[in-house]
XYZ file of C-alpha atoms in Angstrom:
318
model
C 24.960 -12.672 -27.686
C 25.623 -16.624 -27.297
C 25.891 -16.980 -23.807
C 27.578 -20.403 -22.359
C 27.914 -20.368 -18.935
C 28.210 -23.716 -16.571
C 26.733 -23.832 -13.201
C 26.184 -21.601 -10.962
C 29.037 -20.969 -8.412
C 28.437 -19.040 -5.067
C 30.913 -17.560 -3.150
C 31.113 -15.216 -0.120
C 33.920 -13.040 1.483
C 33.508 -12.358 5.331
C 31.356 -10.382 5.416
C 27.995 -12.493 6.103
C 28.693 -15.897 5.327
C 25.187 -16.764 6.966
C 23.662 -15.254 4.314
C 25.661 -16.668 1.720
C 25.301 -20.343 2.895
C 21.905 -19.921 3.307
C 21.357 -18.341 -0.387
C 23.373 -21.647 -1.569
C 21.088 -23.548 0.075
C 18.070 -22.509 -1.348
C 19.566 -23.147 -4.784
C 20.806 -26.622 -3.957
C 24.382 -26.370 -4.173
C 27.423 -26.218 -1.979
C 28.513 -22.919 -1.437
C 31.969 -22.447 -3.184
C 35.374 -23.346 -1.533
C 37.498 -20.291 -0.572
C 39.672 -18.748 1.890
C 39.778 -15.195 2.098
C 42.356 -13.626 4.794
C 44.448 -11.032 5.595
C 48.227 -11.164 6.174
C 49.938 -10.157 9.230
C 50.274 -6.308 7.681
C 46.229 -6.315 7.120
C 46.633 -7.184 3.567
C 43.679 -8.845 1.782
C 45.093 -12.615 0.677
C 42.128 -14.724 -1.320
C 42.731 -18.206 -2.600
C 39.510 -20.127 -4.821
C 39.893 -23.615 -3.938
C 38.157 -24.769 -7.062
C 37.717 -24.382 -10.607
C 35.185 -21.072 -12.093
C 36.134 -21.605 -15.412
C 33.563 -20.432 -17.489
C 31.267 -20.387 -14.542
C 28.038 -18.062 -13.650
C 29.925 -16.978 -10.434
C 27.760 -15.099 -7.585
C 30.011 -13.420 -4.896
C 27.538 -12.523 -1.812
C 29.453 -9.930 -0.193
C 27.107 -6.744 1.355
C 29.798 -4.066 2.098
C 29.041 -3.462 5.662
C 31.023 -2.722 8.655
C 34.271 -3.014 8.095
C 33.367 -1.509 5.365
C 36.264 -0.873 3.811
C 37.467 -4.279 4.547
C 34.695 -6.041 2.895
C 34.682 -3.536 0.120
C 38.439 -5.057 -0.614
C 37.531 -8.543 -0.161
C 34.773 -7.936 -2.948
C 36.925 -6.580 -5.557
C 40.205 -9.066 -4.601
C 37.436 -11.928 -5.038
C 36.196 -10.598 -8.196
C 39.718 -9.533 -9.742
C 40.600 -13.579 -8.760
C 37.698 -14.735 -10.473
C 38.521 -12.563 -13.888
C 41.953 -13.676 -13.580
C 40.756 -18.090 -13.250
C 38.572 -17.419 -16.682
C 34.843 -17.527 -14.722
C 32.229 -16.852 -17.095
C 30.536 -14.143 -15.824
C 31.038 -12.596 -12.416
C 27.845 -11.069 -10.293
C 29.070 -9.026 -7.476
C 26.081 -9.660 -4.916
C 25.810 -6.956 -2.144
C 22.669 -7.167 -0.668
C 23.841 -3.760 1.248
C 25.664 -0.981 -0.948
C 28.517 0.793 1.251
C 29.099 4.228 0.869
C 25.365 4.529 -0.764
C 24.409 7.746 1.227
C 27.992 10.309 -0.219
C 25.756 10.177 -3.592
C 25.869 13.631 -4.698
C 27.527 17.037 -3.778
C 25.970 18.805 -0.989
C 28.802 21.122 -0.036
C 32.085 22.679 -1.855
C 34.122 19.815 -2.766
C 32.262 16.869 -1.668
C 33.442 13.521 -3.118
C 30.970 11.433 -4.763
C 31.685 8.075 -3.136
C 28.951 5.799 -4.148
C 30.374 6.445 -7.834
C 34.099 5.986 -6.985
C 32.664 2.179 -5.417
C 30.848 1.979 -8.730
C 33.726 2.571 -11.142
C 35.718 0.125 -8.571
C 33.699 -2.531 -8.711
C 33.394 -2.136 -12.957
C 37.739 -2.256 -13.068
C 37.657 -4.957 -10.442
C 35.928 -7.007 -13.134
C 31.782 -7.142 -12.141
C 29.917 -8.106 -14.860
C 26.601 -7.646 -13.423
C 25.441 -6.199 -9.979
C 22.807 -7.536 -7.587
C 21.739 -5.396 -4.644
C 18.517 -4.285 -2.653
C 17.259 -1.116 -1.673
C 19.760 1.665 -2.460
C 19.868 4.324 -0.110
C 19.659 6.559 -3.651
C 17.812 4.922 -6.616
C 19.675 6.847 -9.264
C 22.854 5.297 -7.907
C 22.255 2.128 -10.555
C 22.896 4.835 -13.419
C 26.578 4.836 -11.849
C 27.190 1.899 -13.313
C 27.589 1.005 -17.359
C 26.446 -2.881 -16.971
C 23.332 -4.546 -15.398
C 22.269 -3.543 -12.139
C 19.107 -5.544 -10.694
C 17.512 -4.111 -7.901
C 15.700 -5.597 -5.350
C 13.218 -4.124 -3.200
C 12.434 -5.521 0.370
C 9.314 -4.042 0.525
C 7.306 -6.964 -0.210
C 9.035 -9.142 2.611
C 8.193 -6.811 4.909
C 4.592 -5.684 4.151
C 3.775 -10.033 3.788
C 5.039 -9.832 7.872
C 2.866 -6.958 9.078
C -0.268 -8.110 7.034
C 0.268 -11.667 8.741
C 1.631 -10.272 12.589
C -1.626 -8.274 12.456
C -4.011 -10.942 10.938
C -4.961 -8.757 8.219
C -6.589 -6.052 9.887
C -4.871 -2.941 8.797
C -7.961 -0.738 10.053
C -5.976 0.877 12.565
C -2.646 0.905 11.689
C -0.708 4.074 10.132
C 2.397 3.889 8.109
C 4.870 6.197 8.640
C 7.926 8.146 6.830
C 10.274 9.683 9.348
C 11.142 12.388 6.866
C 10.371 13.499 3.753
C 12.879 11.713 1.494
C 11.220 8.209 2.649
C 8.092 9.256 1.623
C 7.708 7.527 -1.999
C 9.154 3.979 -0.500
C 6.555 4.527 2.581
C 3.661 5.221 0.338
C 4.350 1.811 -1.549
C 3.795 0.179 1.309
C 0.219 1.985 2.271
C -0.573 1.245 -0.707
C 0.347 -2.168 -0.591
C -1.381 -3.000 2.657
C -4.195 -0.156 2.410
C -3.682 1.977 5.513
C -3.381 6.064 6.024
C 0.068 7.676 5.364
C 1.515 10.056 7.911
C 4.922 12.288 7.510
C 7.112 13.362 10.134
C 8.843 16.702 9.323
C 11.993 17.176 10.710
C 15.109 19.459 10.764
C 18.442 17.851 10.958
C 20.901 20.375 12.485
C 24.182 17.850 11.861
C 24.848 14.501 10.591
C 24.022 12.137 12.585
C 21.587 14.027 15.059
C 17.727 15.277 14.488
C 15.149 17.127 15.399
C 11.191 16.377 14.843
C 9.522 19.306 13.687
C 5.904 18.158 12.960
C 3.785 14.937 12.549
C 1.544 15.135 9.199
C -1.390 12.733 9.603
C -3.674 11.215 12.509
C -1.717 8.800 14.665
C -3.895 9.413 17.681
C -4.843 5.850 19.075
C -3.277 4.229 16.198
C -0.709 1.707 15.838
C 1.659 3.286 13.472
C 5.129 1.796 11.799
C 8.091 3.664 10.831
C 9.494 2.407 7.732
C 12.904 3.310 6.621
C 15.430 1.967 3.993
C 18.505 1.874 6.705
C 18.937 2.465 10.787
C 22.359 3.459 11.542
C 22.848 5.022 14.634
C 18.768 4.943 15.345
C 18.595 8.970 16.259
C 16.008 9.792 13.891
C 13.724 6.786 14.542
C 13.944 6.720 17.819
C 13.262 10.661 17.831
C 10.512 10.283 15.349
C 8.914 7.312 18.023
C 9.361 9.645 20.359
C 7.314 12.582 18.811
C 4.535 10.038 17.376
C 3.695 8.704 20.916
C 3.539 12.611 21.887
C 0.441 12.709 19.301
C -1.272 9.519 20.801
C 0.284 6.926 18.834
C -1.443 3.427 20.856
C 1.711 1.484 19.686
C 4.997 2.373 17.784
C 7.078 -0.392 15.545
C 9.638 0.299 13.208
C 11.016 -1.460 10.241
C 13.837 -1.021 7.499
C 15.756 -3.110 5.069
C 19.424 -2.777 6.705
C 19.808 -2.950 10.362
C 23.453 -0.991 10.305
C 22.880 -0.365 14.106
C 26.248 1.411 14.451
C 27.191 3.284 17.334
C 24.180 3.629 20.373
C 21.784 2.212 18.024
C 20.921 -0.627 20.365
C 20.663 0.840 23.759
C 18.406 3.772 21.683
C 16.457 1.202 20.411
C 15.965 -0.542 23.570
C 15.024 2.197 25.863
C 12.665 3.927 23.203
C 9.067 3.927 23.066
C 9.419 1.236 19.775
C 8.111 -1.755 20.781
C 9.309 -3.697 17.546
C 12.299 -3.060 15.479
C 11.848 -5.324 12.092
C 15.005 -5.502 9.972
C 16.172 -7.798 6.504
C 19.124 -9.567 7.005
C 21.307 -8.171 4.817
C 23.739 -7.312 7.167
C 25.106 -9.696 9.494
C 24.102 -8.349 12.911
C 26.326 -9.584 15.828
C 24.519 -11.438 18.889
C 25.881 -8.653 21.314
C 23.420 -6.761 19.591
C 20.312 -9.053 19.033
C 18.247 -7.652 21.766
C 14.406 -8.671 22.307
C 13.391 -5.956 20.262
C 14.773 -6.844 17.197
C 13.383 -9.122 14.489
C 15.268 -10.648 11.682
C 13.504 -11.523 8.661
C 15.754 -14.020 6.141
C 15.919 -12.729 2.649
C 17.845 -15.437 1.133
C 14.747 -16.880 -0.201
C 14.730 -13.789 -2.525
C 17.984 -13.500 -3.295
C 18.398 -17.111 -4.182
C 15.507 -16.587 -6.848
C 16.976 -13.830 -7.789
C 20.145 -15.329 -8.596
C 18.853 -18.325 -10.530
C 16.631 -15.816 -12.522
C 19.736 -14.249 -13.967
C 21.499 -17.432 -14.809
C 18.458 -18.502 -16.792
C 17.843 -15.430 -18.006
C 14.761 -14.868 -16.827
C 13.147 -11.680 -15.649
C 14.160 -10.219 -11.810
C 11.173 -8.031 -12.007
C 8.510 -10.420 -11.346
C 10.228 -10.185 -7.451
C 8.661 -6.595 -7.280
C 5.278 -7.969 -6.428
């Protein structure tokens, strides 16, 4: 297929237009001109203030709380770009909404992260660009391109340079056993033991530690996890590892949700680190000592001009 795109044109909803000017940035261009606001009734109301046609258009829009606010912001943006003739249109969410409802686990359970799938598709995405679904197999919900990033590498680079490259006593951990496969990529990665907390979750949103697989005893260990929402299961899983003779606890994931108590668990746990991407935009109200921020718009920015040139995203795995 003869592909003739222009430029690349980045735009962003309001959902974290840090991240979004920052991406721009790194490419060297001006992040695109729009206004996107509601009207007095709560209505979505988008206006492009310049011209996408036949343009490589990147909307940077993660679908985070409001979620369903950003979600329509995303898809108005993206039906508006359809509608002004852009070239292609790349719906960037560098955090999926609605990623964890991805299968059926009771009688008559709706599958959400498809129905945001098939959205997204009628809305007019030609091409998605995320990191770090909650649910791998949620990229076969789509029928077009879905490049997925991992954050991974960003985050092992920090520990192997916060601990000047001695790993020799330093345990990663998976704080249940459906993190264990992401968690192992990083021992691998940096060469250190792997330990697996078992746990029992009663209900959503609360959980109970069970048992600790591995030696933490006099260890520094970190708890790596693809999201934190409300912070009961890392916090409990600090909790339990400094119970076993953990020396020091940190923990780390790719999206800082941080809903609910998150914080004040966070701050008056045993953690003494909490290392999150920004892929969500985190309010200052809840930027407390604890918490680091590492920028991925370096990635994403590469990851962006990869796809215009038509080059391959993989090579961003390493």
């Amino acid at each position: 297929m003869i592909r003739n795109y222009t430029d690349i044109k980045v735009f962003t909803g309001n959902a974290h237009k840090e991240l979004a000017l920052a991406t721009a940035q790194e490419l060297g261009i001006t992040l695109g001109r729009a206004e996107v606001t509601a009207f007095s009734d709560g209505e979505i109301n988008v206006k492009i203030d310049e011209k996408v046609r036949g343009a490589d258009v990147f909307i940077i829009q993660p679908t985070s709380t409001p979620t369903n606010e950003h979600l329509m912001e995303l898809l108005i943006m993206m039906d508006a770009m359809k509608r002004a003739s852009a070239g292609r249109v790349t719906a960037v969410m560098p955090y999926y909404g609605y990623a964890r409802q991805d299968r059926k686990t009771r009688a008559r359970d709706p599958i959400s992260a498809k129905l945001v799938a098939d959205l997204l598709e009628t809305a007019g995405a030609d091409r998605i660009l995320t990191m770090d679904l909650h649910c791998a197999q949620i990229q076969g919900f789509f029928n077009l391109p879905v490049d997925h990033l991992v954050g991974m590498p960003v985050i092992t680079k920090y520990y192997y340079e916060k601990f000047n490259e001695d790993m020799s006593d330093v345990v990663a951990v998976s704080p249940d056993l459906g993190s264990v496969g992401r968690v192992r990529g990083f021992a691998t990665k940096l060469d250190t033991p792997l330990a697996i907390i078992d746990k029992r979750r009663p209900e959503a949103n609360q959980s109970e530690i069970m048992n600790i697989i591995g030696d933490v005893k006099d260890k520094k260990v970190i708890l790596i996890d693809d999201m934190i929402d409300t912070a009961g299961t890392i916090c409990n899983a600090a909790s339990a590892l400094k119970e076993k003779g953990a020396a020091k606890i940190y923990a780390c994931c790719t999206h800082g949700v941080l809903s609910g108590p998150a914080v004040s668990r966070i701050q008056n746990s045993v953690i003494e680190e909490l290392v999150v991407l920004d892929t969500i935009s985190i309010p200052e109200a809840k930027k407390i000592d604890k918490l680091q921020e590492i920028h991925v718009a370096p990635l994403f920015a590469d990851a962006i001009r990869r796809i215009h040139e038509d080059l391959s995203v993989s090579k961003l795995f390493v």
